[in-house]
GROMACS .gro file of N, CA and C in nm:
model
  276
    1MET      N    1   0.081  -0.115  -0.002
    1MET     CA    2  -0.004   0.004  -0.003
    1MET      C    3   0.085   0.126  -0.004
    2PRO      N    4   0.110   0.184  -0.115
    2PRO     CA    5   0.203   0.296  -0.133
    2PRO      C    6   0.127   0.419  -0.063
    3ALA      N    7   0.204   0.517  -0.011
    3ALA     CA    8   0.157   0.635   0.052
    3ALA      C    9   0.241   0.756   0.002
    4ARG      N   10   0.192   0.878   0.036
    4ARG     CA   11   0.268   0.990   0.004
    4ARG      C   12   0.274   1.081   0.129
    5ILE      N   13   0.391   1.151   0.151
    5ILE     CA   14   0.418   1.232   0.266
    5ILE      C   15   0.437   1.374   0.205
    6TYR      N   16   0.348   1.466   0.245
    6TYR     CA   17   0.357   1.608   0.190
    6TYR      C   18   0.324   1.708   0.299
    7GLN      N   19   0.363   1.833   0.264
    7GLN     CA   20   0.331   1.941   0.360
    7GLN      C   21   0.202   1.995   0.308
    8ARG      N   22   0.109   2.026   0.393
    8ARG     CA   23  -0.020   2.078   0.354
    8ARG      C   24   0.000   2.211   0.290
    9PRO      N   25  -0.065   2.240   0.170
    9PRO     CA   26  -0.042   2.379   0.112
    9PRO      C   27  -0.138   2.474   0.171
   10LYS      N   28  -0.108   2.599   0.149
   10LYS     CA   29  -0.194   2.709   0.193
   10LYS      C   30  -0.331   2.711   0.128
   11ASN      N   31  -0.439   2.738   0.193
   11ASN     CA   32  -0.566   2.743   0.127
   11ASN      C   33  -0.570   2.864   0.045
   12ALA      N   34  -0.608   2.851  -0.082
   12ALA     CA   35  -0.608   2.958  -0.173
   12ALA      C   36  -0.728   3.058  -0.155
   13MET      N   37  -0.827   3.012  -0.084
   13MET     CA   38  -0.938   3.095  -0.054
   13MET      C   39  -0.924   3.187   0.067
   14GLN      N   40  -0.817   3.168   0.144
   14GLN     CA   41  -0.800   3.249   0.260
   14GLN      C   42  -0.657   3.297   0.277
   15SER      N   43  -0.632   3.413   0.346
   15SER     CA   44  -0.500   3.465   0.346
   15SER      C   45  -0.417   3.401   0.459
   16GLY      N   46  -0.469   3.339   0.553
   16GLY     CA   47  -0.396   3.281   0.665
   16GLY      C   48  -0.311   3.159   0.628
   17ARG      N   49  -0.215   3.128   0.706
   17ARG     CA   50  -0.133   3.013   0.681
   17ARG      C   51  -0.144   2.912   0.789
   18ALA      N   52  -0.264   2.891   0.846
   18ALA     CA   53  -0.294   2.792   0.954
   18ALA      C   54  -0.268   2.652   0.906
   19ARG      N   55  -0.217   2.566   0.987
   19ARG     CA   56  -0.198   2.425   0.962
   19ARG      C   57  -0.104   2.389   0.835
   20THR      N   58  -0.034   2.496   0.787
   20THR     CA   59   0.055   2.472   0.675
   20THR      C   60   0.187   2.417   0.728
   21ASP      N   61   0.216   2.407   0.851
   21ASP     CA   62   0.334   2.354   0.909
   21ASP      C   63   0.323   2.194   0.924
   22ASP      N   64   0.201   2.151   0.924
   22ASP     CA   65   0.183   2.009   0.944
   22ASP      C   66   0.230   1.924   0.817
   23TRP      N   67   0.267   1.807   0.846
   23TRP     CA   68   0.293   1.711   0.738
   23TRP      C   69   0.196   1.596   0.737
   24VAL      N   70   0.153   1.557   0.619
   24VAL     CA   71   0.046   1.465   0.601
   24VAL      C   72   0.072   1.343   0.537
   25LEU      N   73   0.038   1.229   0.590
   25LEU     CA   74   0.060   1.094   0.522
   25LEU      C   75  -0.070   1.044   0.484
   26ASP      N   76  -0.099   1.030   0.354
   26ASP     CA   77  -0.213   0.962   0.298
   26ASP      C   78  -0.180   0.859   0.196
   27PHE      N   79  -0.283   0.771   0.178
   27PHE     CA   80  -0.257   0.653   0.096
   27PHE      C   81  -0.310   0.667  -0.044
   28ALA      N   82  -0.240   0.613  -0.138
   28ALA     CA   83  -0.278   0.608  -0.275
   28ALA      C   84  -0.399   0.521  -0.298
   29PRO      N   85  -0.489   0.552  -0.385
   29PRO     CA   86  -0.601   0.471  -0.403
   29PRO      C   87  -0.559   0.325  -0.454
   30ALA      N   88  -0.618   0.217  -0.392
   30ALA     CA   89  -0.596   0.080  -0.433
   30ALA      C   90  -0.676   0.031  -0.550
   31GLU      N   91  -0.792   0.092  -0.560
   31GLU     CA   92  -0.882   0.059  -0.665
   31GLU      C   93  -0.953   0.190  -0.720
   32ALA      N   94  -0.992   0.182  -0.844
   32ALA     CA   95  -1.062   0.292  -0.916
   32ALA      C   96  -1.203   0.311  -0.855
   33LYS      N   97  -1.243   0.440  -0.850
   33LYS     CA   98  -1.382   0.466  -0.805
   33LYS      C   99  -1.482   0.436  -0.922
   34LYS      N  100  -1.592   0.381  -0.886
   34LYS     CA  101  -1.694   0.361  -0.981
   34LYS      C  102  -1.824   0.414  -0.950
   35PRO      N  103  -1.920   0.439  -1.033
   35PRO     CA  104  -2.045   0.499  -0.992
   35PRO      C  105  -2.136   0.402  -0.933
   36ASP      N  106  -2.205   0.440  -0.832
   36ASP     CA  107  -2.314   0.360  -0.771
   36ASP      C  108  -2.422   0.342  -0.860
   37PRO      N  109  -2.475   0.216  -0.887
   37PRO     CA  110  -2.588   0.200  -0.979
   37PRO      C  111  -2.718   0.263  -0.932
   38LEU      N  112  -2.738   0.287  -0.807
   38LEU     CA  113  -2.866   0.349  -0.771
   38LEU      C  114  -2.859   0.495  -0.756
   39MET      N  115  -2.754   0.559  -0.702
   39MET     CA  116  -2.743   0.701  -0.680
   39MET      C  117  -2.664   0.770  -0.780
   40GLY      N  118  -2.561   0.693  -0.837
   40GLY     CA  119  -2.472   0.753  -0.928
   40GLY      C  120  -2.357   0.823  -0.866
   41TRP      N  121  -2.329   0.809  -0.726
   41TRP     CA  122  -2.227   0.874  -0.663
   41TRP      C  123  -2.104   0.791  -0.684
   42ALA      N  124  -1.989   0.841  -0.690
   42ALA     CA  125  -1.860   0.780  -0.708
   42ALA      C  126  -1.814   0.724  -0.574
   43GLY      N  127  -1.772   0.597  -0.573
   43GLY     CA  128  -1.731   0.531  -0.452
   43GLY      C  129  -1.650   0.414  -0.486
   44SER      N  130  -1.593   0.365  -0.378
   44SER     CA  131  -1.502   0.230  -0.395
   44SER      C  132  -1.504   0.161  -0.258
   45GLY      N  133  -1.451   0.033  -0.268
   45GLY     CA  134  -1.435  -0.034  -0.140
   45GLY      C  135  -1.307  -0.015  -0.064
   46ASP      N  136  -1.234   0.076  -0.109
   46ASP     CA  137  -1.103   0.104  -0.052
   46ASP      C  138  -1.112   0.199   0.063
   47THR      N  139  -1.092   0.145   0.186
   47THR     CA  140  -1.115   0.227   0.301
   47THR      C  141  -0.980   0.307   0.339
   48GLN      N  142  -0.872   0.279   0.279
   48GLN     CA  143  -0.738   0.336   0.307
   48GLN      C  144  -0.757   0.488   0.250
   49GLN      N  145  -0.834   0.514   0.154
   49GLN     CA  146  -0.840   0.650   0.106
   49GLN      C  147  -0.892   0.748   0.204
   50GLN      N  148  -0.962   0.701   0.310
   50GLN     CA  149  -1.021   0.784   0.408
   50GLN      C  150  -0.924   0.820   0.518
   51VAL      N  151  -0.811   0.753   0.522
   51VAL     CA  152  -0.706   0.772   0.637
   51VAL      C  153  -0.613   0.881   0.584
   52GLN      N  154  -0.602   0.984   0.674
   52GLN     CA  155  -0.518   1.089   0.648
   52GLN      C  156  -0.446   1.118   0.794
   53LEU      N  157  -0.317   1.094   0.810
   53LEU     CA  158  -0.248   1.107   0.934
   53LEU      C  159  -0.167   1.245   0.928
   54ASN      N  160  -0.176   1.322   1.035
   54ASN     CA  161  -0.100   1.446   1.051
   54ASN      C  162   0.022   1.438   1.140
   55PHE      N  163   0.138   1.483   1.105
   55PHE     CA  164   0.257   1.486   1.187
   55PHE      C  165   0.318   1.621   1.194
   56PRO      N  166   0.390   1.645   1.305
   56PRO     CA  167   0.448   1.783   1.323
   56PRO      C  168   0.559   1.806   1.230
   57ASP      N  169   0.635   1.702   1.181
   57ASP     CA  170   0.742   1.724   1.079
   57ASP      C  171   0.754   1.601   0.992
   58CYS      N  172   0.845   1.630   0.893
   58CYS     CA  173   0.862   1.517   0.799
   58CYS      C  174   0.924   1.392   0.849
   59ASP      N  175   1.023   1.419   0.955
   59ASP     CA  176   1.094   1.297   1.003
   59ASP      C  177   1.004   1.213   1.078
   60ALA      N  178   0.902   1.261   1.151
   60ALA     CA  179   0.808   1.189   1.228
   60ALA      C  180   0.719   1.115   1.136
   61ALA      N  181   0.681   1.162   1.032
   61ALA     CA  182   0.594   1.093   0.924
   61ALA      C  183   0.682   0.979   0.862
   62LYS      N  184   0.795   1.006   0.829
   62LYS     CA  185   0.885   0.901   0.768
   62LYS      C  186   0.909   0.792   0.871
   63ALA      N  187   0.933   0.822   1.000
   63ALA     CA  188   0.950   0.719   1.106
   63ALA      C  189   0.826   0.640   1.122
   64TYR      N  190   0.717   0.699   1.117
   64TYR     CA  191   0.590   0.617   1.127
   64TYR      C  192   0.576   0.523   1.011
   65ALA      N  193   0.607   0.565   0.886
   65ALA     CA  194   0.597   0.480   0.767
   65ALA      C  195   0.700   0.366   0.771
   66ASP      N  196   0.825   0.392   0.827
   66ASP     CA  197   0.916   0.282   0.832
   66ASP      C  198   0.884   0.188   0.944
   67LYS      N  199   0.825   0.240   1.053
   67LYS     CA  200   0.788   0.149   1.170
   67LYS      C  201   0.675   0.044   1.124
   68TYR      N  202   0.583   0.086   1.050
   68TYR     CA  203   0.477   0.011   1.007
   68TYR      C  204   0.488  -0.055   0.867
   69GLY      N  205   0.607  -0.041   0.806
   69GLY     CA  206   0.632  -0.096   0.675
   69GLY      C  207   0.553  -0.036   0.557
   70ILE      N  208   0.525   0.093   0.566
   70ILE     CA  209   0.451   0.157   0.462
   70ILE      C  210   0.545   0.214   0.357
   71GLU      N  211   0.522   0.176   0.234
   71GLU     CA  212   0.606   0.237   0.131
   71GLU      C  213   0.563   0.383   0.105
   72ALA      N  214   0.643   0.483   0.143
   72ALA     CA  215   0.604   0.619   0.133
   72ALA      C  216   0.705   0.700   0.051
   73SER      N  217   0.655   0.787  -0.034
   73SER     CA  218   0.731   0.877  -0.112
   73SER      C  219   0.707   1.019  -0.055
   74ILE      N  220   0.822   1.094  -0.035
   74ILE     CA  221   0.803   1.225   0.020
   74ILE      C  222   0.805   1.326  -0.103
   75ILE      N  223   0.710   1.419  -0.094
   75ILE     CA  224   0.686   1.510  -0.200
   75ILE      C  225   0.734   1.643  -0.131
   76ALA      N  226   0.841   1.697  -0.204
   76ALA     CA  227   0.904   1.822  -0.146
   76ALA      C  228   0.797   1.936  -0.158
   77THR      N  229   0.816   2.033  -0.067
   77THR     CA  230   0.739   2.151  -0.069
   77THR      C  231   0.805   2.253  -0.157
   78PRO      N  232   0.721   2.308  -0.258
   78PRO     CA  233   0.792   2.405  -0.343
   78PRO      C  234   0.824   2.534  -0.269
   79PRO      N  235   0.923   2.606  -0.302
   79PRO     CA  236   0.958   2.735  -0.232
   79PRO      C  237   0.852   2.833  -0.258
   80ARG      N  238   0.834   2.923  -0.152
   80ARG     CA  239   0.735   3.029  -0.167
   80ARG      C  240   0.795   3.147  -0.242
   81ARG      N  241   0.719   3.196  -0.339
   81ARG     CA  242   0.762   3.314  -0.407
   81ARG      C  243   0.668   3.430  -0.384
   82LEU      N  244   0.736   3.529  -0.321
   82LEU     CA  245   0.646   3.650  -0.282
   82LEU      C  246   0.664   3.755  -0.389
   83LYS      N  247   0.554   3.810  -0.422
   83LYS     CA  248   0.543   3.912  -0.516
   83LYS      C  249   0.541   4.055  -0.437
   84ILE      N  250   0.647   4.120  -0.416
   84ILE     CA  251   0.655   4.248  -0.320
   84ILE      C  252   0.596   4.356  -0.413
   85GLN      N  253   0.500   4.420  -0.368
   85GLN     CA  254   0.442   4.538  -0.431
   85GLN      C  255   0.411   4.649  -0.337
   86ALA      N  256   0.420   4.765  -0.383
   86ALA     CA  257   0.379   4.883  -0.305
   86ALA      C  258   0.256   4.940  -0.364
   87TYR      N  259   0.173   5.000  -0.282
   87TYR     CA  260   0.047   5.057  -0.326
   87TYR      C  261   0.072   5.166  -0.434
   88ALA      N  262   0.186   5.241  -0.429
   88ALA     CA  263   0.217   5.338  -0.516
   88ALA      C  264   0.239   5.291  -0.657
   89ASP      N  265   0.278   5.156  -0.669
   89ASP     CA  266   0.295   5.106  -0.806
   89ASP      C  267   0.169   5.099  -0.887
   90ASN      N  268   0.050   5.106  -0.828
   90ASN     CA  269  -0.075   5.106  -0.897
   90ASN      C  270  -0.095   5.238  -0.974
   91PHE      N  271  -0.019   5.347  -0.946
   91PHE     CA  272  -0.033   5.472  -1.014
   91PHE      C  273   0.080   5.519  -1.092
   92ARG      N  274   0.162   5.421  -1.132
   92ARG     CA  275   0.276   5.457  -1.218
   92ARG      C  276   0.232   5.467  -1.368
   0.00000   0.00000   0.00000
């Protein structure tokens, strides 16, 4: 059961950076989702997709994966690029 370890990105809908320091371990889907014949909702019998574990740092997540024999890949966090602007630049 492969998993991925990544740092939670900043929510694009809000300006705050809450919970962006946490690292997340979640599992890759083991089977494809298929539509339910009655309701048409997408679903599968894979319960591992519902599991999402939070860790304070990458090392703790990697140690957990090693301890329980989970094959995990670490996805690096892209660097933050800040676009510094001054209010006066709007009137140039």
